[in-house]
Amino acid sequence: MIDKIVMATNNAGKLREVREILSPLGIEVISQREAGVNCNPDENGETFAENAMIKAKAVYEATGLPVIADDSGLCVDFLGGRPGVHSARYAPDGEKCSKLLSEMTDVPQEKRRASFNCTIAYIDDDCSFTVSGECLGYIGYEERGENGFGYDPVFIYGDRTLAEMTAEEKNKISHRGAALKALYAQLKRKVNKDADK
Ligand code: IMP
Protein backbone atom coordinates (compact mmCIF):
# COMPACT_ATOMS: atom_id res chain seq x y z
CA MET A 1 0.00 0.00 0.00
CA ILE A 2 1.48 3.38 -1.00
CA ASP A 3 0.33 6.17 1.28
CA LYS A 4 3.29 8.51 1.06
CA ILE A 5 5.74 9.38 -1.73
CA VAL A 6 8.79 11.63 -1.48
CA MET A 7 9.37 13.83 -4.50
CA ALA A 8 13.08 14.39 -5.11
CA THR A 9 12.72 18.17 -5.34
CA ASN A 10 12.07 21.23 -3.21
CA ASN A 11 10.48 23.10 -6.14
CA ALA A 12 7.07 24.34 -4.90
CA GLY A 13 5.51 24.46 -8.39
CA LYS A 14 6.44 20.85 -9.21
CA LEU A 15 5.20 19.66 -5.81
CA ARG A 16 1.85 21.40 -6.28
CA GLU A 17 1.34 19.79 -9.71
CA VAL A 18 2.23 16.30 -8.47
CA ARG A 19 0.08 16.64 -5.33
CA GLU A 20 -2.92 17.66 -7.45
CA ILE A 21 -2.54 14.75 -9.82
CA LEU A 22 -1.96 12.05 -7.17
CA SER A 23 -4.49 13.23 -4.57
CA PRO A 24 -7.37 11.11 -6.03
CA LEU A 25 -5.25 8.03 -5.22
CA GLY A 26 -5.04 9.08 -1.55
CA ILE A 27 -1.25 9.43 -1.80
CA GLU A 28 0.47 12.15 0.21
CA VAL A 29 3.45 13.74 -1.59
CA ILE A 30 6.19 15.32 0.50
CA SER A 31 9.27 17.25 -0.59
CA GLN A 32 12.78 15.95 -0.09
CA ARG A 33 13.28 18.64 2.58
CA GLU A 34 10.16 17.47 4.43
CA ALA A 35 11.62 13.96 4.32
CA GLY A 36 14.77 15.32 5.98
CA VAL A 37 16.99 14.64 2.98
CA ASN A 38 19.57 17.03 1.63
CA CYS A 39 21.20 15.33 -1.33
CA ASN A 40 22.27 16.63 -4.67
CA PRO A 41 23.63 13.72 -6.70
CA ASP A 42 25.69 14.28 -9.85
CA GLU A 43 23.22 14.24 -12.75
CA ASN A 44 25.74 12.74 -15.13
CA GLY A 45 23.40 10.48 -17.12
CA GLU A 46 23.14 10.69 -20.89
CA THR A 47 19.35 10.54 -20.98
CA PHE A 48 16.47 12.13 -19.07
CA ALA A 49 15.55 8.66 -17.77
CA GLU A 50 19.06 8.01 -16.42
CA ASN A 51 19.15 11.35 -14.63
CA ALA A 52 15.64 10.94 -13.19
CA MET A 53 16.61 7.48 -11.86
CA ILE A 54 19.90 8.80 -10.38
CA LYS A 55 17.91 11.39 -8.38
CA ALA A 56 15.18 8.92 -7.37
CA LYS A 57 17.70 6.28 -6.19
CA ALA A 58 19.66 8.78 -4.08
CA VAL A 59 16.54 9.87 -2.19
CA TYR A 60 15.23 6.29 -1.93
CA GLU A 61 18.54 5.14 -0.39
CA ALA A 62 18.36 8.02 2.12
CA THR A 63 14.71 7.53 3.14
CA GLY A 64 13.62 3.96 2.29
CA LEU A 65 10.28 5.51 1.21
CA PRO A 66 8.71 5.38 -2.28
CA VAL A 67 10.25 8.19 -4.36
CA ILE A 68 9.55 10.01 -7.61
CA ALA A 69 12.04 12.25 -9.43
CA ASP A 70 11.83 14.04 -12.74
CA ASP A 71 14.25 15.30 -15.35
CA SER A 72 13.32 17.44 -18.30
CA GLY A 73 14.69 19.60 -21.06
CA LEU A 74 14.49 20.92 -24.58
CA CYS A 75 15.77 19.03 -27.64
CA VAL A 76 16.23 21.03 -30.85
CA ASP A 77 16.48 19.03 -34.12
CA PHE A 78 18.76 21.53 -35.87
CA LEU A 79 21.19 21.34 -32.91
CA GLY A 80 21.30 17.53 -32.97
CA GLY A 81 19.11 17.30 -29.86
CA ARG A 82 20.92 19.96 -27.83
CA PRO A 83 20.62 21.34 -25.20
CA GLY A 84 18.85 18.10 -24.13
CA VAL A 85 19.99 16.83 -20.72
CA HIS A 86 22.14 19.97 -20.42
CA SER A 87 19.15 22.35 -20.72
CA ALA A 88 19.49 23.71 -17.17
CA ARG A 89 23.23 24.38 -17.61
CA TYR A 90 23.05 25.68 -21.23
CA ALA A 91 23.04 29.32 -20.05
CA PRO A 92 22.02 31.27 -16.93
CA ASP A 93 18.25 31.86 -16.54
CA GLY A 94 17.39 35.00 -18.45
CA GLU A 95 19.98 34.23 -21.14
CA LYS A 96 18.79 30.80 -22.29
CA CYS A 97 16.37 32.09 -24.94
CA SER A 98 18.70 34.70 -26.40
CA LYS A 99 21.57 32.20 -26.62
CA LEU A 100 19.31 29.67 -28.35
CA LEU A 101 18.01 32.29 -30.81
CA SER A 102 21.58 33.31 -31.62
CA GLU A 103 22.42 29.69 -32.49
CA MET A 104 19.37 29.56 -34.79
CA THR A 105 19.77 32.80 -36.77
CA ASP A 106 18.74 32.31 -40.42
CA VAL A 107 17.64 28.68 -39.84
CA PRO A 108 14.48 28.25 -41.99
CA GLN A 109 11.12 27.40 -40.43
CA GLU A 110 11.12 23.73 -41.56
CA LYS A 111 14.37 23.09 -39.68
CA ARG A 112 13.26 24.61 -36.37
CA ARG A 113 11.40 21.58 -34.95
CA ALA A 114 11.96 20.95 -31.25
CA SER A 115 10.51 18.99 -28.36
CA PHE A 116 10.25 19.40 -24.63
CA ASN A 117 10.77 16.07 -22.87
CA CYS A 118 10.08 14.98 -19.32
CA THR A 119 10.82 11.65 -17.68
CA ILE A 120 9.61 10.74 -14.20
CA ALA A 121 11.28 7.87 -12.34
CA TYR A 122 9.53 5.92 -9.55
CA ILE A 123 11.19 3.56 -7.10
CA ASP A 124 10.01 1.64 -4.04
CA ASP A 125 10.76 -1.65 -2.24
CA ASP A 126 9.38 -3.90 -4.95
CA CYS A 127 9.60 -2.04 -8.26
CA SER A 128 11.04 0.82 -10.25
CA PHE A 129 9.94 2.30 -13.56
CA THR A 130 10.06 5.45 -15.67
CA VAL A 131 7.34 7.22 -17.63
CA SER A 132 7.83 9.98 -20.18
CA GLY A 133 5.97 12.78 -21.91
CA GLU A 134 6.76 14.93 -24.90
CA CYS A 135 5.54 18.26 -26.28
CA LEU A 136 6.26 18.86 -29.98
CA GLY A 137 6.68 22.33 -31.44
CA TYR A 138 9.28 24.57 -32.99
CA ILE A 139 11.63 27.39 -32.07
CA GLY A 140 10.39 30.87 -33.02
CA TYR A 141 12.48 33.79 -34.27
CA GLU A 142 11.94 36.02 -31.21
CA GLU A 143 10.90 35.84 -27.56
CA ARG A 144 7.16 36.24 -26.97
CA GLY A 145 5.01 36.14 -23.81
CA GLU A 146 5.49 36.78 -20.12
CA ASN A 147 4.39 33.50 -18.49
CA GLY A 148 6.24 30.29 -17.76
CA PHE A 149 10.00 29.94 -17.38
CA GLY A 150 13.13 28.67 -19.12
CA TYR A 151 12.68 28.30 -22.87
CA ASP A 152 8.91 28.97 -22.89
CA PRO A 153 9.16 32.37 -24.67
CA VAL A 154 10.79 30.80 -27.78
CA PHE A 155 8.94 27.46 -27.92
CA ILE A 156 5.94 27.65 -30.26
CA TYR A 157 3.05 25.19 -29.93
CA GLY A 158 0.29 25.77 -32.47
CA ASP A 159 0.46 29.51 -33.04
CA ARG A 160 1.52 30.66 -29.56
CA THR A 161 4.64 30.34 -27.44
CA LEU A 162 4.25 28.46 -24.15
CA ALA A 163 4.93 31.80 -22.43
CA GLU A 164 1.77 33.19 -24.08
CA MET A 165 -0.37 30.45 -22.47
CA THR A 166 -1.85 30.36 -18.99
CA ALA A 167 -0.42 27.71 -16.65
CA GLU A 168 -3.64 25.72 -17.10
CA GLU A 169 -3.40 25.79 -20.91
CA LYS A 170 0.27 24.79 -20.78
CA ASN A 171 -0.36 21.88 -18.34
CA LYS A 172 -2.85 20.35 -20.79
CA ILE A 173 -0.30 20.04 -23.59
CA SER A 174 3.05 20.02 -21.79
CA HIS A 175 5.65 17.27 -21.59
CA ARG A 176 5.37 17.35 -17.77
CA GLY A 177 1.56 17.11 -17.94
CA ALA A 178 1.85 14.05 -20.24
CA ALA A 179 4.43 12.35 -18.00
CA LEU A 180 2.29 13.04 -14.92
CA LYS A 181 -0.75 11.48 -16.60
CA ALA A 182 1.31 8.37 -17.38
CA LEU A 183 2.58 8.29 -13.78
CA TYR A 184 -0.98 8.53 -12.45
CA ALA A 185 -2.06 5.60 -14.65
CA GLN A 186 0.86 3.40 -13.51
CA LEU A 187 0.40 4.20 -9.83
CA LYS A 188 -3.36 3.64 -10.07
CA ARG A 189 -2.70 0.16 -11.46
CA LYS A 190 -0.24 -0.52 -8.63
CA VAL A 191 -2.61 0.76 -5.91
CA ASN A 192 -5.45 -1.41 -7.30
CA LYS A 193 -3.17 -4.48 -7.48
CA ASP A 194 -2.02 -3.94 -3.88
CA ALA A 195 -5.65 -3.64 -2.76
CA ASP A 196 -6.47 -7.03 -4.40
CA LYS A 197 -3.69 -8.84 -2.49
P1 IMP B 1 14.57 20.31 -14.70
O1 IMP B 1 14.38 18.92 -15.17
O2 IMP B 1 13.36 20.84 -14.00
O3 IMP B 1 15.83 20.54 -13.96
O4 IMP B 1 14.64 21.22 -16.01
C1 IMP B 1 15.79 21.31 -16.81
C2 IMP B 1 15.75 22.59 -17.62
O5 IMP B 1 14.96 22.39 -18.79
C3 IMP B 1 15.15 23.79 -16.92
O6 IMP B 1 16.12 24.53 -16.24
C4 IMP B 1 14.56 24.60 -18.04
O7 IMP B 1 15.54 25.46 -18.55
C5 IMP B 1 14.23 23.56 -19.09
N1 IMP B 1 12.79 23.23 -19.03
C6 IMP B 1 12.22 22.10 -18.56
N2 IMP B 1 10.89 22.15 -18.64
C7 IMP B 1 10.61 23.36 -19.19
C8 IMP B 1 9.38 24.02 -19.53
O8 IMP B 1 8.26 23.53 -19.32
N3 IMP B 1 9.51 25.25 -20.06
C9 IMP B 1 10.70 25.85 -20.29
N4 IMP B 1 11.86 25.30 -19.99
C10 IMP B 1 11.82 24.05 -19.44
mmCIF file of N, CA, C and O in Angstrom, residues 147-191:
data_model
loop_
_atom_site.group_PDB
_atom_site.id
_atom_site.type_symbol
_atom_site.label_atom_id
_atom_site.label_comp_id
_atom_site.label_asym_id
_atom_site.label_seq_id
_atom_site.Cartn_x
_atom_site.Cartn_y
_atom_site.Cartn_z
ATOM 1 N N ASN A 147 4.628 34.575 -19.480
ATOM 2 C CA ASN A 147 4.394 33.504 -18.494
ATOM 3 C C ASN A 147 5.487 32.446 -18.562
ATOM 4 O O ASN A 147 6.383 32.502 -19.391
ATOM 5 N N GLY A 148 5.350 31.450 -17.687
ATOM 6 C CA GLY A 148 6.242 30.293 -17.759
ATOM 7 C C GLY A 148 7.657 30.601 -17.309
ATOM 8 O O GLY A 148 7.917 31.546 -16.568
ATOM 9 N N PHE A 149 8.597 29.800 -17.789
ATOM 10 C CA PHE A 149 9.999 29.936 -17.378
ATOM 11 C C PHE A 149 10.880 29.326 -18.471
ATOM 12 O O PHE A 149 10.379 28.837 -19.485
ATOM 13 N N GLY A 150 12.179 29.346 -18.215
ATOM 14 C CA GLY A 150 13.126 28.673 -19.117
ATOM 15 C C GLY A 150 12.940 29.075 -20.573
ATOM 16 O O GLY A 150 12.969 30.259 -20.927
ATOM 17 N N TYR A 151 12.740 28.078 -21.423
ATOM 18 C CA TYR A 151 12.681 28.303 -22.872
ATOM 19 C C TYR A 151 11.268 28.615 -23.378
ATOM 20 O O TYR A 151 11.054 28.711 -24.589
ATOM 21 N N ASP A 152 10.307 28.762 -22.475
ATOM 22 C CA ASP A 152 8.912 28.975 -22.890
ATOM 23 C C ASP A 152 8.719 30.118 -23.900
ATOM 24 O O ASP A 152 7.948 29.961 -24.850
ATOM 25 N N PRO A 153 9.417 31.262 -23.742
ATOM 26 C CA PRO A 153 9.157 32.370 -24.674
ATOM 27 C C PRO A 153 9.572 32.102 -26.126
ATOM 28 O O PRO A 153 9.164 32.828 -27.031
ATOM 29 N N VAL A 154 10.389 31.071 -26.384
ATOM 30 C CA VAL A 154 10.788 30.802 -27.776
ATOM 31 C C VAL A 154 10.221 29.486 -28.304
ATOM 32 O O VAL A 154 10.441 29.127 -29.456
ATOM 33 N N PHE A 155 9.476 28.759 -27.482
ATOM 34 C CA PHE A 155 8.937 27.463 -27.921
ATOM 35 C C PHE A 155 7.496 27.663 -28.382
ATOM 36 O O PHE A 155 6.620 28.026 -27.600
ATOM 37 N N ILE A 156 7.273 27.417 -29.684
ATOM 38 C CA ILE A 156 5.944 27.648 -30.257
ATOM 39 C C ILE A 156 5.173 26.332 -30.369
ATOM 40 O O ILE A 156 5.679 25.343 -30.911
ATOM 41 N N TYR A 157 3.955 26.340 -29.815
ATOM 42 C CA TYR A 157 3.053 25.190 -29.926
ATOM 43 C C TYR A 157 1.782 25.725 -30.574
ATOM 44 O O TYR A 157 1.152 26.635 -30.034
ATOM 45 N N GLY A 158 1.412 25.181 -31.728
ATOM 46 C CA GLY A 158 0.287 25.772 -32.469
ATOM 47 C C GLY A 158 0.736 27.122 -32.985
ATOM 48 O O GLY A 158 1.730 27.213 -33.692
ATOM 49 N N ASP A 159 0.023 28.193 -32.572
ATOM 50 C CA ASP A 159 0.461 29.508 -33.043
ATOM 51 C C ASP A 159 0.883 30.429 -31.899
ATOM 52 O O ASP A 159 1.023 31.629 -32.078
ATOM 53 N N ARG A 160 1.083 29.832 -30.703
ATOM 54 C CA ARG A 160 1.524 30.656 -29.562
ATOM 55 C C ARG A 160 2.760 30.055 -28.904
ATOM 56 O O ARG A 160 2.956 28.834 -28.946
ATOM 57 N N THR A 161 3.550 30.903 -28.252
ATOM 58 C CA THR A 161 4.640 30.342 -27.443
ATOM 59 C C THR A 161 4.027 29.842 -26.126
ATOM 60 O O THR A 161 2.937 30.267 -25.729
ATOM 61 N N LEU A 162 4.756 28.953 -25.445
ATOM 62 C CA LEU A 162 4.254 28.459 -24.153
ATOM 63 C C LEU A 162 4.160 29.601 -23.145
ATOM 64 O O LEU A 162 3.345 29.560 -22.222
ATOM 65 N N ALA A 163 4.976 30.657 -23.341
ATOM 66 C CA ALA A 163 4.933 31.805 -22.426
ATOM 67 C C ALA A 163 3.715 32.688 -22.679
ATOM 68 O O ALA A 163 3.412 33.573 -21.895
ATOM 69 N N GLU A 164 3.000 32.438 -23.799
ATOM 70 C CA GLU A 164 1.771 33.185 -24.082
ATOM 71 C C GLU A 164 0.542 32.419 -23.596
ATOM 72 O O GLU A 164 -0.581 32.863 -23.800
ATOM 73 N N MET A 165 0.751 31.252 -22.985
ATOM 74 C CA MET A 165 -0.368 30.453 -22.472
ATOM 75 C C MET A 165 -0.492 30.638 -20.969
ATOM 76 O O MET A 165 0.488 30.945 -20.294
ATOM 77 N N THR A 166 -1.702 30.397 -20.442
ATOM 78 C CA THR A 166 -1.853 30.358 -18.986
ATOM 79 C C THR A 166 -1.252 29.035 -18.505
ATOM 80 O O THR A 166 -1.065 28.099 -19.307
ATOM 81 N N ALA A 167 -0.990 28.945 -17.199
ATOM 82 C CA ALA A 167 -0.421 27.709 -16.651
ATOM 83 C C ALA A 167 -1.356 26.533 -16.946
ATOM 84 O O ALA A 167 -0.906 25.431 -17.280
ATOM 85 N N GLU A 168 -2.661 26.783 -16.866
ATOM 86 C CA GLU A 168 -3.640 25.719 -17.100
ATOM 87 C C GLU A 168 -3.580 25.217 -18.548
ATOM 88 O O GLU A 168 -3.586 24.014 -18.803
ATOM 89 N N GLU A 169 -3.499 26.162 -19.490
ATOM 90 C CA GLU A 169 -3.398 25.786 -20.909
ATOM 91 C C GLU A 169 -2.116 24.990 -21.152
ATOM 92 O O GLU A 169 -2.117 23.977 -21.847
ATOM 93 N N LYS A 170 -1.026 25.462 -20.564
ATOM 94 C CA LYS A 170 0.265 24.786 -20.776
ATOM 95 C C LYS A 170 0.233 23.368 -20.196
ATOM 96 O O LYS A 170 0.708 22.420 -20.832
ATOM 97 N N ASN A 171 -0.329 23.215 -18.979
ATOM 98 C CA ASN A 171 -0.359 21.881 -18.343
ATOM 99 C C ASN A 171 -1.066 20.843 -19.202
ATOM 100 O O ASN A 171 -0.735 19.670 -19.167
ATOM 101 N N LYS A 172 -2.075 21.301 -19.964
ATOM 102 C CA LYS A 172 -2.852 20.351 -20.785
ATOM 103 C C LYS A 172 -2.031 19.759 -21.913
ATOM 104 O O LYS A 172 -2.303 18.658 -22.376
ATOM 105 N N ILE A 173 -1.039 20.513 -22.408
ATOM 106 C CA ILE A 173 -0.298 20.045 -23.593
ATOM 107 C C ILE A 173 1.188 19.795 -23.297
ATOM 108 O O ILE A 173 1.928 19.396 -24.172
ATOM 109 N N SER A 174 1.603 20.045 -22.051
ATOM 110 C CA SER A 174 3.049 20.023 -21.787
ATOM 111 C C SER A 174 3.602 18.610 -21.610
ATOM 112 O O SER A 174 2.875 17.667 -21.283
ATOM 113 N N HIS A 175 4.897 18.497 -21.819
ATOM 114 C CA HIS A 175 5.650 17.267 -21.587
ATOM 115 C C HIS A 175 5.472 16.788 -20.143
ATOM 116 O O HIS A 175 5.266 15.614 -19.888
ATOM 117 N N ARG A 176 5.507 17.732 -19.188
ATOM 118 C CA ARG A 176 5.374 17.350 -17.770
ATOM 119 C C ARG A 176 3.956 16.846 -17.498
ATOM 120 O O ARG A 176 3.762 15.868 -16.796
ATOM 121 N N GLY A 177 2.965 17.538 -18.093
ATOM 122 C CA GLY A 177 1.565 17.109 -17.935
ATOM 123 C C GLY A 177 1.390 15.688 -18.457
ATOM 124 O O GLY A 177 0.729 14.854 -17.816
ATOM 125 N N ALA A 178 1.986 15.389 -19.639
ATOM 126 C CA ALA A 178 1.851 14.049 -20.237
ATOM 127 C C ALA A 178 2.534 12.997 -19.367
ATOM 128 O O ALA A 178 1.993 11.903 -19.146
ATOM 129 N N ALA A 179 3.722 13.323 -18.856
ATOM 130 C CA ALA A 179 4.434 12.354 -18.005
ATOM 131 C C ALA A 179 3.652 12.119 -16.702
ATOM 132 O O ALA A 179 3.574 10.989 -16.211
ATOM 133 N N LEU A 180 3.064 13.190 -16.159
ATOM 134 C CA LEU A 180 2.294 13.037 -14.917
ATOM 135 C C LEU A 180 1.053 12.177 -15.124
ATOM 136 O O LEU A 180 0.681 11.390 -14.251
ATOM 137 N N LYS A 181 0.416 12.323 -16.292
ATOM 138 C CA LYS A 181 -0.752 11.481 -16.603
ATOM 139 C C LYS A 181 -0.340 10.016 -16.645
ATOM 140 O O LYS A 181 -1.023 9.130 -16.137
ATOM 141 N N ALA A 182 0.807 9.750 -17.282
ATOM 142 C CA ALA A 182 1.306 8.372 -17.378
ATOM 143 C C ALA A 182 1.671 7.839 -15.987
ATOM 144 O O ALA A 182 1.415 6.675 -15.663
ATOM 145 N N LEU A 183 2.238 8.699 -15.144
ATOM 146 C CA LEU A 183 2.578 8.288 -13.778
ATOM 147 C C LEU A 183 1.313 7.941 -13.003
ATOM 148 O O LEU A 183 1.243 6.912 -12.301
ATOM 149 N N TYR A 184 0.293 8.787 -13.139
ATOM 150 C CA TYR A 184 -0.981 8.535 -12.450
ATOM 151 C C TYR A 184 -1.531 7.161 -12.851
ATOM 152 O O TYR A 184 -1.944 6.369 -12.005
ATOM 153 N N ALA A 185 -1.512 6.877 -14.164
ATOM 154 C CA ALA A 185 -2.059 5.599 -14.654
ATOM 155 C C ALA A 185 -1.290 4.413 -14.065
ATOM 156 O O ALA A 185 -1.887 3.429 -13.615
ATOM 157 N N GLN A 186 0.021 4.497 -14.051
ATOM 158 C CA GLN A 186 0.862 3.402 -13.514
ATOM 159 C C GLN A 186 0.609 3.200 -12.025
ATOM 160 O O GLN A 186 0.489 2.083 -11.543
ATOM 161 N N LEU A 187 0.571 4.316 -11.282
ATOM 162 C CA LEU A 187 0.397 4.197 -9.827
ATOM 163 C C LEU A 187 -1.012 3.708 -9.492
ATOM 164 O O LEU A 187 -1.208 2.960 -8.535
ATOM 165 N N LYS A 188 -1.986 4.098 -10.309
ATOM 166 C CA LYS A 188 -3.365 3.642 -10.072
ATOM 167 C C LYS A 188 -3.424 2.124 -10.206
ATOM 168 O O LYS A 188 -4.028 1.425 -9.395
ATOM 169 N N ARG A 189 -2.747 1.612 -11.252
ATOM 170 C CA ARG A 189 -2.697 0.163 -11.462
ATOM 171 C C ARG A 189 -2.053 -0.519 -10.251
ATOM 172 O O ARG A 189 -2.530 -1.536 -9.755
ATOM 173 N N LYS A 190 -0.966 0.068 -9.763
ATOM 174 C CA LYS A 190 -0.236 -0.517 -8.631
ATOM 175 C C LYS A 190 -1.082 -0.493 -7.350
ATOM 176 O O LYS A 190 -1.155 -1.477 -6.626
ATOM 177 N N VAL A 191 -1.752 0.626 -7.108
ATOM 178 C CA VAL A 191 -2.606 0.758 -5.908
ATOM 179 C C VAL A 191 -3.734 -0.279 -5.969
ATOM 180 O O VAL A 191 -4.037 -0.948 -4.982
#
